[in-house]
PDB file of C-alpha atoms in Angstrom:
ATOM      1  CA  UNK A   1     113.620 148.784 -59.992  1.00  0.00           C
ATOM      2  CA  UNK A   2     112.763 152.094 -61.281  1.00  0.00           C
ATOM      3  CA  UNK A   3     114.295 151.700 -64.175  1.00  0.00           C
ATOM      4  CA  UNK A   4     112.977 148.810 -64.693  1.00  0.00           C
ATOM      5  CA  UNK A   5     110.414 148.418 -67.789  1.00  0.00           C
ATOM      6  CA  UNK A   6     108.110 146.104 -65.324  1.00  0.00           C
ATOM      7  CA  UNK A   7     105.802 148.013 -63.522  1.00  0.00           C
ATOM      8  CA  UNK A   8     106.254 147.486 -60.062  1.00  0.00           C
ATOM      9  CA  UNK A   9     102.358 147.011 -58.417  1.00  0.00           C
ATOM     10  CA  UNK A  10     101.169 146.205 -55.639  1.00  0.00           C
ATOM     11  CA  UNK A  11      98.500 143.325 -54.972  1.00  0.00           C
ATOM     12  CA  UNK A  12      96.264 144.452 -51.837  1.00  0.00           C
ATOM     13  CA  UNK A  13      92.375 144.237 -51.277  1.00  0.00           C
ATOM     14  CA  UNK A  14      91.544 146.325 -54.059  1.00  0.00           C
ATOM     15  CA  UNK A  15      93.336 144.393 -55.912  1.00  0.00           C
ATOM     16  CA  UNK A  16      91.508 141.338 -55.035  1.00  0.00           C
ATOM     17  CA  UNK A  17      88.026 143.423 -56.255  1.00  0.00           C
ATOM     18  CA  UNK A  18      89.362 144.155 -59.214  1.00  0.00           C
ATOM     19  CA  UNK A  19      90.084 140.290 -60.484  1.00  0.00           C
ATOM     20  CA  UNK A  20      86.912 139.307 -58.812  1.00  0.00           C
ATOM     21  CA  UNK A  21      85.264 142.239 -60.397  1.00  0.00           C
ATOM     22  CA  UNK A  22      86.831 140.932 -63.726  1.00  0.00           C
ATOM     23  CA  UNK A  23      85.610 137.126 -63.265  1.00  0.00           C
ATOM     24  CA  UNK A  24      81.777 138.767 -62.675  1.00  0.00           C
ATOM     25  CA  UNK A  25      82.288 140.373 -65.838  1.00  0.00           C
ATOM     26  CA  UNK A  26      83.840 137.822 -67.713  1.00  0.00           C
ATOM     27  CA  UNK A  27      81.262 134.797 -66.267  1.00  0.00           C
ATOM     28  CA  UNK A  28      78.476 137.242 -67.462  1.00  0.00           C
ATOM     29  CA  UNK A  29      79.256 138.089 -70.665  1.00  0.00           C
ATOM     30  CA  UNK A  30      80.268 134.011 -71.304  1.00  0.00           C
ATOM     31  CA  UNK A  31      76.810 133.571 -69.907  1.00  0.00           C
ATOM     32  CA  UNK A  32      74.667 135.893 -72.078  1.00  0.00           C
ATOM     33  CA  UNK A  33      76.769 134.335 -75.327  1.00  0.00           C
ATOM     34  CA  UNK A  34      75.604 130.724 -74.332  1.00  0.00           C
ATOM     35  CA  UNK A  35      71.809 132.099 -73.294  1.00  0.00           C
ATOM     36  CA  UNK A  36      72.013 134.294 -76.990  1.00  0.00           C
ATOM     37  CA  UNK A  37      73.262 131.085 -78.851  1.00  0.00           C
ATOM     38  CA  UNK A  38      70.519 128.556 -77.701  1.00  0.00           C
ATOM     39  CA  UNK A  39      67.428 131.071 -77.554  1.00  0.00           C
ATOM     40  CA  UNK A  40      68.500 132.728 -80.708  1.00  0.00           C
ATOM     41  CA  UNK A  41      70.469 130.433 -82.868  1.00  0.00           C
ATOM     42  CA  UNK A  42      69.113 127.328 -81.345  1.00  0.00           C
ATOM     43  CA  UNK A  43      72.558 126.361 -80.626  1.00  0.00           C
ATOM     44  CA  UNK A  44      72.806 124.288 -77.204  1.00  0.00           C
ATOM     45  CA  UNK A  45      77.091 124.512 -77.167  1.00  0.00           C
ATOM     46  CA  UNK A  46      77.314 126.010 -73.523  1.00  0.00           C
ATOM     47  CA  UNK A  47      78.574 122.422 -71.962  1.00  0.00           C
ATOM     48  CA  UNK A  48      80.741 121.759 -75.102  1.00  0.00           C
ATOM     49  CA  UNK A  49      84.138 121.029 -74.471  1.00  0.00           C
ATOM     50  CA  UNK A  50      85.534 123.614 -77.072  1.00  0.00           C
ATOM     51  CA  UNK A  51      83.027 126.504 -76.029  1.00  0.00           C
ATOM     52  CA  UNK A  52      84.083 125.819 -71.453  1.00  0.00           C
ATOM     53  CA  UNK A  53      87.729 126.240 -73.061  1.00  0.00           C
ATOM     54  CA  UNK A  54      87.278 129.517 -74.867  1.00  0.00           C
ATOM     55  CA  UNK A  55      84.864 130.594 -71.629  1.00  0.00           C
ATOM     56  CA  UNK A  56      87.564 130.409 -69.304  1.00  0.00           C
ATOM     57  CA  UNK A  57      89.602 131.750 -71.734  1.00  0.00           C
ATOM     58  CA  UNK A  58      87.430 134.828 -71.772  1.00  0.00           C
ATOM     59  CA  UNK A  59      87.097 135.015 -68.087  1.00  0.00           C
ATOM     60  CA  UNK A  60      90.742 135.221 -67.364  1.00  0.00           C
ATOM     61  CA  UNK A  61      91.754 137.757 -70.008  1.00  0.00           C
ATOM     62  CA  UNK A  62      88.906 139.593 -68.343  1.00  0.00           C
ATOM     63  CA  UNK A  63      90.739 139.534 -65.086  1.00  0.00           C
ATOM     64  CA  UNK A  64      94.395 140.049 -66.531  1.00  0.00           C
ATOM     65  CA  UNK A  65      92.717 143.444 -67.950  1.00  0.00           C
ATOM     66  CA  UNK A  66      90.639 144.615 -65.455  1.00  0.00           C
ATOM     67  CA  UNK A  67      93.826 144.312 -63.140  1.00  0.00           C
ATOM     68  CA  UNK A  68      95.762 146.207 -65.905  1.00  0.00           C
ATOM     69  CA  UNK A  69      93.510 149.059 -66.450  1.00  0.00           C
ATOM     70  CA  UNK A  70      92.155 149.843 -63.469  1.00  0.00           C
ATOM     71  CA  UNK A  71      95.160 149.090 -61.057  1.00  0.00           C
ATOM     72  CA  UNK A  72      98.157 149.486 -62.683  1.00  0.00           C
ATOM     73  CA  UNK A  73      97.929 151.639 -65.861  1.00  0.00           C
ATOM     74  CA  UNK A  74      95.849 154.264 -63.095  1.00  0.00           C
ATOM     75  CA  UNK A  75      98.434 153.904 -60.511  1.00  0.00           C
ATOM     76  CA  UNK A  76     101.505 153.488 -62.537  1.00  0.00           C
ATOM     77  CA  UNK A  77     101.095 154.891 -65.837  1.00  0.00           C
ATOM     78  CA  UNK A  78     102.750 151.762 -67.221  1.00  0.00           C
ATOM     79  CA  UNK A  79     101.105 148.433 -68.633  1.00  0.00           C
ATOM     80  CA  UNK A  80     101.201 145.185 -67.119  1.00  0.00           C
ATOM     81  CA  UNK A  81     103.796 143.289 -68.248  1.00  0.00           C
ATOM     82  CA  UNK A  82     106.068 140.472 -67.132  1.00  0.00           C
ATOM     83  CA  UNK A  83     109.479 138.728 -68.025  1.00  0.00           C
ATOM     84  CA  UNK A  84     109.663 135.660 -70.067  1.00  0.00           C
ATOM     85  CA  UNK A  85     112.571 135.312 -70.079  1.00  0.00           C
ATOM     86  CA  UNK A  86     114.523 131.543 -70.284  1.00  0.00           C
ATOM     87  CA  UNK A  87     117.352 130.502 -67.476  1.00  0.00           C
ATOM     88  CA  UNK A  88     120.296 128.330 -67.920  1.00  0.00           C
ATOM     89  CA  UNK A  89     119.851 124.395 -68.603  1.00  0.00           C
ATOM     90  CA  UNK A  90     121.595 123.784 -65.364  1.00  0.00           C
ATOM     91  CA  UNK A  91     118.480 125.520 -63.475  1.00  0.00           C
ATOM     92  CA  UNK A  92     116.154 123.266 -65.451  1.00  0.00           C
ATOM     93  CA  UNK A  93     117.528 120.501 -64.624  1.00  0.00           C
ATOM     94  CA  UNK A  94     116.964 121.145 -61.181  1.00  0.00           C
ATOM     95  CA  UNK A  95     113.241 122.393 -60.891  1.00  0.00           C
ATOM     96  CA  UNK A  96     111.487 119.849 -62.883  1.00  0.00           C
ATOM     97  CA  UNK A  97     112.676 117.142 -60.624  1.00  0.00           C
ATOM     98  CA  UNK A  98     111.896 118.993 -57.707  1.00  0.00           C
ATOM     99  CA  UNK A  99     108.200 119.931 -59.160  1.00  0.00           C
ATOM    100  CA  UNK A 100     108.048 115.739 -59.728  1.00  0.00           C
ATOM    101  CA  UNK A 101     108.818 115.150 -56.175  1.00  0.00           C
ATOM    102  CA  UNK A 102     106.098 117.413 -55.119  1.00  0.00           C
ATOM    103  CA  UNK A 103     103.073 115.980 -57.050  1.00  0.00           C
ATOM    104  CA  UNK A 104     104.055 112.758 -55.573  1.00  0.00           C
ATOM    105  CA  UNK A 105     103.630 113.955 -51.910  1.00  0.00           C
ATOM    106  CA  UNK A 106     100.414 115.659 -53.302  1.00  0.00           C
ATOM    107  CA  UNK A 107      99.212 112.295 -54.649  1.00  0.00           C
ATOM    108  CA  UNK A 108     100.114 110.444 -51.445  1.00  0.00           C
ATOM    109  CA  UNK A 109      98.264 113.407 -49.312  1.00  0.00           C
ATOM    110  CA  UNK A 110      95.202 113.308 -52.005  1.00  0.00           C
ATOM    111  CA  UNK A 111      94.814 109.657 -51.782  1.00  0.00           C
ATOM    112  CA  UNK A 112      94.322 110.266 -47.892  1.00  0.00           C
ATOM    113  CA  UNK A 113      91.044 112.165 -48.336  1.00  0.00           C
ATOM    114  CA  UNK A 114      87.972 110.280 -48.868  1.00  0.00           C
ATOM    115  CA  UNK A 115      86.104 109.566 -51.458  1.00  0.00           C
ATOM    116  CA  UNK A 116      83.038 107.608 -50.238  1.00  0.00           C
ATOM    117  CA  UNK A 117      80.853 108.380 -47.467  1.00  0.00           C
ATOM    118  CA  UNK A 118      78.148 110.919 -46.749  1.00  0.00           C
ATOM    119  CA  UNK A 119      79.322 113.940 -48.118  1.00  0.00           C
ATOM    120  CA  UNK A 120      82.669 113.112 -49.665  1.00  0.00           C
ATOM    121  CA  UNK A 121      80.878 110.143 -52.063  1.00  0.00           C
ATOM    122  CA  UNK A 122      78.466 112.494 -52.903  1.00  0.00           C
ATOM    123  CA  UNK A 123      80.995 115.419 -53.898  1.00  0.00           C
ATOM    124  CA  UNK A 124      83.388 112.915 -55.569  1.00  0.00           C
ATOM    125  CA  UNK A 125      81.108 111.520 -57.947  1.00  0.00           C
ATOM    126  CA  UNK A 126      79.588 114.918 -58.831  1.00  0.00           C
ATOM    127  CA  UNK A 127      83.521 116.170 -59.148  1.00  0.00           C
ATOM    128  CA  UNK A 128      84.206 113.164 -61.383  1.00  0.00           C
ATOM    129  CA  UNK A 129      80.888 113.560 -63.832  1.00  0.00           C
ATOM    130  CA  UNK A 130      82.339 117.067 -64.335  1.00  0.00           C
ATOM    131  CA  UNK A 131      85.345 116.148 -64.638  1.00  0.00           C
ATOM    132  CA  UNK A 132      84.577 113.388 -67.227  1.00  0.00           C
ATOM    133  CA  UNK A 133      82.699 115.836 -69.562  1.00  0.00           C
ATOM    134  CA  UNK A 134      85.839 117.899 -69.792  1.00  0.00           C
ATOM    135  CA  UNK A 135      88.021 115.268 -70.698  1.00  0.00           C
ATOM    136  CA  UNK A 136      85.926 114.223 -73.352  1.00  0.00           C
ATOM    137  CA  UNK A 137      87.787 115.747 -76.228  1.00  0.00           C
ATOM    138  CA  UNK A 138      91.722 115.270 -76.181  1.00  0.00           C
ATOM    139  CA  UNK A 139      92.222 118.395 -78.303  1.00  0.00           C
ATOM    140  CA  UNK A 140      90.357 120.509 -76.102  1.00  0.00           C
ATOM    141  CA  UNK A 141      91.638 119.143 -72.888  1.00  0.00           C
ATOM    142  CA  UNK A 142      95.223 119.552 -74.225  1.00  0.00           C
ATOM    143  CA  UNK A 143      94.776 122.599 -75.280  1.00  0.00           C
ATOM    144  CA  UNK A 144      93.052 123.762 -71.993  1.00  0.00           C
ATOM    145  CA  UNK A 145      94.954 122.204 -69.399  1.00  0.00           C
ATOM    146  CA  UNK A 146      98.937 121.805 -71.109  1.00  0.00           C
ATOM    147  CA  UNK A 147      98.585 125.671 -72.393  1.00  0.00           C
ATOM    148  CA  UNK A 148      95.751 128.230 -71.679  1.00  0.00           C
ATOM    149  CA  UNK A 149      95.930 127.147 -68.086  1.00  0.00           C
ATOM    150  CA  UNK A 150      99.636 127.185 -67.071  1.00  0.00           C
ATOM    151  CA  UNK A 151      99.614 130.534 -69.085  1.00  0.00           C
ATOM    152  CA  UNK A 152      96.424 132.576 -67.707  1.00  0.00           C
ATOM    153  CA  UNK A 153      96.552 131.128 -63.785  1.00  0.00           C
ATOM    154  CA  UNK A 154     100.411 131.819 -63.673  1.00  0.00           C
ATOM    155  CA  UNK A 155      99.914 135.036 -65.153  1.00  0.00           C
ATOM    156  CA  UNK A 156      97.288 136.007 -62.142  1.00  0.00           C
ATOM    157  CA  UNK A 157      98.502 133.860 -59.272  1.00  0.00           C
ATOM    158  CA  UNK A 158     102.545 134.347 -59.303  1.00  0.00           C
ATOM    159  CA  UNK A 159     102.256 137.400 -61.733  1.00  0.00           C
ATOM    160  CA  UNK A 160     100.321 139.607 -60.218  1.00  0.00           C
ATOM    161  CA  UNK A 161      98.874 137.940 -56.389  1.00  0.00           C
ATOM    162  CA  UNK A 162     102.739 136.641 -55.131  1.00  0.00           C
ATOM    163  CA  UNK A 163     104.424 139.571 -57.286  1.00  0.00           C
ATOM    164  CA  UNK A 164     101.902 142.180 -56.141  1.00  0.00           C
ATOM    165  CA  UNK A 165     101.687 141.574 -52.617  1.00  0.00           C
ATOM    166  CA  UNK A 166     105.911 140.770 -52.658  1.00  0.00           C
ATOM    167  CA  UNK A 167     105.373 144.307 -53.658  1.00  0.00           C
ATOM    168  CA  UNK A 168     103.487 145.380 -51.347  1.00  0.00           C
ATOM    169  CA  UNK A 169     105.767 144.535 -48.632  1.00  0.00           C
ATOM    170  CA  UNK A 170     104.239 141.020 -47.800  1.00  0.00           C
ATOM    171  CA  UNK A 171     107.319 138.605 -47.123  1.00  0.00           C
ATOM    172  CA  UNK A 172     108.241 136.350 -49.849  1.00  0.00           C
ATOM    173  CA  UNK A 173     107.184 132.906 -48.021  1.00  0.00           C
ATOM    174  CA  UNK A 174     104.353 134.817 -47.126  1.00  0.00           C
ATOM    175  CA  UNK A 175     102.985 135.739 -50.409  1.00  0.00           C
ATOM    176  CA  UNK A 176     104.421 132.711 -51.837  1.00  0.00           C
ATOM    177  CA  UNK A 177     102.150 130.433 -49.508  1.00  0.00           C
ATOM    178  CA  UNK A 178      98.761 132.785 -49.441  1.00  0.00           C
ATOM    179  CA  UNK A 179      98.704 132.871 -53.435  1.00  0.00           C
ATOM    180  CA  UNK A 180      99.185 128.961 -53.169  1.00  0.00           C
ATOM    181  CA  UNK A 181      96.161 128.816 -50.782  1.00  0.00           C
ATOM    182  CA  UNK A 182      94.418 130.998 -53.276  1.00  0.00           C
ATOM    183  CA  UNK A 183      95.350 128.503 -56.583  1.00  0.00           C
ATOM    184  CA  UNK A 184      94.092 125.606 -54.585  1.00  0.00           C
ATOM    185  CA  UNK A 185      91.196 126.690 -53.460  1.00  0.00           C
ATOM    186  CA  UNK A 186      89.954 128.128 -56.916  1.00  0.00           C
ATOM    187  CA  UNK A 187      90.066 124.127 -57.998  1.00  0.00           C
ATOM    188  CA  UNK A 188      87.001 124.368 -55.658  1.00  0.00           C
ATOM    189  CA  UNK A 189      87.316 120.645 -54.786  1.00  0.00           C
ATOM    190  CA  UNK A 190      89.238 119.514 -51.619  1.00  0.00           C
ATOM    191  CA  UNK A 191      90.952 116.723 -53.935  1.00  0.00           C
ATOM    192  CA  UNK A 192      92.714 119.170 -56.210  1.00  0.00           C
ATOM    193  CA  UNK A 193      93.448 121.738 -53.694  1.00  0.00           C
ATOM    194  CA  UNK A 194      95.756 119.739 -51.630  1.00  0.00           C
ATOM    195  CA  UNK A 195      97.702 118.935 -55.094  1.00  0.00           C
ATOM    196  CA  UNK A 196      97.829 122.485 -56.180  1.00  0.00           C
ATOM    197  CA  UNK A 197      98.949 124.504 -52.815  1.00  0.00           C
ATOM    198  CA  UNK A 198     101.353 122.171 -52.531  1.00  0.00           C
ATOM    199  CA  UNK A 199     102.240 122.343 -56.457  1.00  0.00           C
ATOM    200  CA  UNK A 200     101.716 126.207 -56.159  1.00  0.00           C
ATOM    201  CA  UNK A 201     104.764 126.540 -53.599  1.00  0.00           C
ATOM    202  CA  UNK A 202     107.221 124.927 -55.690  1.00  0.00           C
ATOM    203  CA  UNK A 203     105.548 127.758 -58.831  1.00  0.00           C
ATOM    204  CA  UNK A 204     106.083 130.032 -55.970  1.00  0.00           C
ATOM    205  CA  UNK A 205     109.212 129.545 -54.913  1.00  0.00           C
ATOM    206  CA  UNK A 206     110.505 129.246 -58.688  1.00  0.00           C
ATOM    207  CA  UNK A 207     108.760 132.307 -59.926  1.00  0.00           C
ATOM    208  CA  UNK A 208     110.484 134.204 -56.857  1.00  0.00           C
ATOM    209  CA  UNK A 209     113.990 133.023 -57.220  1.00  0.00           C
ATOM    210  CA  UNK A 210     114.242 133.193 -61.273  1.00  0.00           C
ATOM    211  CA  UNK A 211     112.090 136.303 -62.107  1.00  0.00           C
ATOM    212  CA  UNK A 212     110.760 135.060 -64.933  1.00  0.00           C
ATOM    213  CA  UNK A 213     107.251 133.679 -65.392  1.00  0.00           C
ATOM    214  CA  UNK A 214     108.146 131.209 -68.289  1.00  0.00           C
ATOM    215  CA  UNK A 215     109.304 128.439 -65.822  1.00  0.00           C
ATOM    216  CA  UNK A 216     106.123 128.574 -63.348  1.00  0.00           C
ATOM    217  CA  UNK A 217     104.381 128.190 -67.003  1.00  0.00           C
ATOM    218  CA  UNK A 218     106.356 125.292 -67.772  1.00  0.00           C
ATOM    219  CA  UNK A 219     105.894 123.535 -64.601  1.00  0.00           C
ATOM    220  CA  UNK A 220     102.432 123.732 -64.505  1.00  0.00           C
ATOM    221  CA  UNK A 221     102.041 122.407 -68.154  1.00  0.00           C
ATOM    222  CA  UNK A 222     104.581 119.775 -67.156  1.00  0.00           C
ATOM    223  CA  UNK A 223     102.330 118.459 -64.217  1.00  0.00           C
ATOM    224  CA  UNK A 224      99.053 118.953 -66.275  1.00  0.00           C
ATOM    225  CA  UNK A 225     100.525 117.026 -69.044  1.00  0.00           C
ATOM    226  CA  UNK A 226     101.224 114.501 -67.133  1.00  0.00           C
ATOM    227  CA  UNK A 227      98.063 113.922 -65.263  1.00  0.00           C
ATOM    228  CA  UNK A 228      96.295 114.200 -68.933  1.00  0.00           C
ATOM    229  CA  UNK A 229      98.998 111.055 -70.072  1.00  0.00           C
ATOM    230  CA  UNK A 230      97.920 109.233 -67.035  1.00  0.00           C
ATOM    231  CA  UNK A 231      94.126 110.104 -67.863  1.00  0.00           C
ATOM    232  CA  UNK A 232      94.248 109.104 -71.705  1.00  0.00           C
ATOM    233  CA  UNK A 233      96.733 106.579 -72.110  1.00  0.00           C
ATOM    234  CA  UNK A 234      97.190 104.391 -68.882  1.00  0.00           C
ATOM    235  CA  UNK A 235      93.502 104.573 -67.643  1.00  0.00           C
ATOM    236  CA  UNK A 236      94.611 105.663 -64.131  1.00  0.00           C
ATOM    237  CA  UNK A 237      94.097 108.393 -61.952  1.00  0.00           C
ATOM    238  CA  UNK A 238      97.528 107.906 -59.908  1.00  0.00           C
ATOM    239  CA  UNK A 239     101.072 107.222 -60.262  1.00  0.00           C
ATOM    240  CA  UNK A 240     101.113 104.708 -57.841  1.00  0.00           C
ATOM    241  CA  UNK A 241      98.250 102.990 -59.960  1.00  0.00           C
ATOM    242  CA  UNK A 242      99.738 103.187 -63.313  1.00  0.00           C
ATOM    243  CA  UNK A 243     102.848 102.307 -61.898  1.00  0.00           C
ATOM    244  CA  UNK A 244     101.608  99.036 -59.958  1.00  0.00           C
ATOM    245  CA  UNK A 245     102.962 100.458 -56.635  1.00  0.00           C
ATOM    246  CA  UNK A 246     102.085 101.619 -53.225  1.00  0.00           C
ATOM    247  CA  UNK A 247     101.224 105.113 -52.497  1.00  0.00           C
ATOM    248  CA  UNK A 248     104.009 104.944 -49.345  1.00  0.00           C
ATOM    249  CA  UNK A 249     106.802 104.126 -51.816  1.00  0.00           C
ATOM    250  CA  UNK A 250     105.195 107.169 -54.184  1.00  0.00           C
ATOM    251  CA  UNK A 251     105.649 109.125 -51.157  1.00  0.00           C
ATOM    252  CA  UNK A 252     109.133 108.230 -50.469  1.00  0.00           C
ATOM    253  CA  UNK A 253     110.565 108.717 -53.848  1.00  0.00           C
ATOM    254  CA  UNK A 254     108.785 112.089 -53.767  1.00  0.00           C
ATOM    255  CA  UNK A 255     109.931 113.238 -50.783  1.00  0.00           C
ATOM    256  CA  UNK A 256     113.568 112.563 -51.709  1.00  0.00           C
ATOM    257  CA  UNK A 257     113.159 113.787 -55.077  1.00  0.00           C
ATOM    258  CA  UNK A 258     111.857 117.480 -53.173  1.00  0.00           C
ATOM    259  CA  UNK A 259     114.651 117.171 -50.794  1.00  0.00           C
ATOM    260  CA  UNK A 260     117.440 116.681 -53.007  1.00  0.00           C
ATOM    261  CA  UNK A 261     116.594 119.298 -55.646  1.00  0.00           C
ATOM    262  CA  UNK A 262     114.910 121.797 -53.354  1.00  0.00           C
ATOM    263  CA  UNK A 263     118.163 122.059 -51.559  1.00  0.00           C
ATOM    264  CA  UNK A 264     120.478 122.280 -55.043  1.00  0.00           C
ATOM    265  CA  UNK A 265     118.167 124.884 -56.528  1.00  0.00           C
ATOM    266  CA  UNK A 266     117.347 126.273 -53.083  1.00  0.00           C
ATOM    267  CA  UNK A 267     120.702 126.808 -51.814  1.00  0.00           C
ATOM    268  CA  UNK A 268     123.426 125.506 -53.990  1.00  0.00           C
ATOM    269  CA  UNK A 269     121.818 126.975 -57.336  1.00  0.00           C
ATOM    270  CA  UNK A 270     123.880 130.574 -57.205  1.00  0.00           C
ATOM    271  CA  UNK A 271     122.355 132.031 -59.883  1.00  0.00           C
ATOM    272  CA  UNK A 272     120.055 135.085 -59.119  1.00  0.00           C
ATOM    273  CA  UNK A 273     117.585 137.206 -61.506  1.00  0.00           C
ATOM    274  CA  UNK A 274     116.331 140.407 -61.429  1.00  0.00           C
ATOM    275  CA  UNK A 275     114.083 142.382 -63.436  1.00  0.00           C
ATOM    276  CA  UNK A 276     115.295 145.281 -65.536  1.00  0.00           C
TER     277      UNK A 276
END
């Protein structure tokens, strides 16, 4: 791994300042643009579809640098960087059925948490109004949650959280499963965050055994694009809906699905990456 031409950081509390350090930054400086554009300009664009795409665009190129100048070009001399690199079709073959098993135990465990009541009615319909102005524009939502996401959160949550603290001498399932707690919780909704933990582990466990970040990047853009083909063109919010079936029989052809190619890629996959 020395001679390796990826840096080999470490992910630790500082760490953790850093990004967060880099989303204050990056939430401020989208801030003062939206404030500048509609006192100055009288240009009201801050809940525009196009302008919340390019903010969190901002925000988490803002976090990517702040973690590579101030913790690894200071503590390694070397830039951040991070293999790309494509596997054989065989291994493809396997994870993408194995990532479609798992978001259909996510949607069976989602469809378990309420969404009427007190407090869950209330949060639901103020997730779904938010929700609903960011779907507005097909472009934009394409663009936002089939590219710039899968790129920029896999980039900070297997890149450098699981990679870092891997690095750091945290034990693979370990790392794997606290930087999945992380990636659901930042959804900041308990609807999404059962999906992506779950959905994070099989990034996780992907990003681990290949090396390369390109697959956890397809993945997610895979299970993005098809929640926005469910959203746009069937009208539905499930599988089981779109599908005319019960969320039990979602669950059981999910679970299988897991089983089956978790254990090929898992165990009978031989193939093994390393960075150099």
């Amino acid at each position: 791994m020395e001679n390796s031409k990826y840096p080999k950081y470490i992910f630790d509390w500082m760490g953790g300042l850093i990004l967060f350090a880099g989303y204050i930054f990056g939430s401020m400086f989208v801030g003062v643009v939206g404030i500048a554009g509609k006192f100055m300009f009288k240009l009201d664009f801050m809940q525009k579809p196009w302008f919340m795409m390019l903010a969190n665009a901002v925000v988490f190129c803002m976090m990517i640098a702040a973690f590579d100048f101030l913790m690894v070009r200071q503590k390694i001399g070397k830039k951040l960087n991070f293999n790309f690199s494509p596997t054989n079709f065989y291994t493809y073959l396997l994870i993408f059925p194995m990532m479609l098993g798992m978001m259909f135990v996510g949607e069976f465990i989602t469809s378990q948490i309420p969404t009427t009541g007190p407090f869950f009615g209330d949060f639901y319909e103020f997730f779904e109004n938010l929700m609903a102005g960011l779907t507005d524009d097909l472009v934009v939502m394409v663009i936002t949650a089939v590219i710039m996401a899968p790129i920029f959160e896999e980039i900070i949550f297997r890149g450098i959280i699981q990679k870092g603290m891997i690095n750091n001498g945290v034990k693979p399932w370990k790392a794997i499963l606290l930087a999945s707690v992380l990636f659901g919780v930042i959804h900041g909704n308990p609807w999404q965050f059962v999906g992506a933990t779950l959905l994070g582990t099989v990034l996780g466990l992907v990003y681990y055994k290949t090396k390369s970040l390109l697959l956890p990047m397809l993945l997610h853009g895979f299970n993005n694009l098809c929640s926005a083909i469910l959203i746009f063109y069937t009208k539905k919010e499930s599988f089981a809906e779109a599908f005319e079936m019960q969320e039990w029989m979602i669950l059981a052809i999910g679970i299988v699905l897991f089983s089956v190619f978790f254990y090929l890629f898992t165990f009978r996959n031989k193939v093994r990456y390393s960075e150099i």
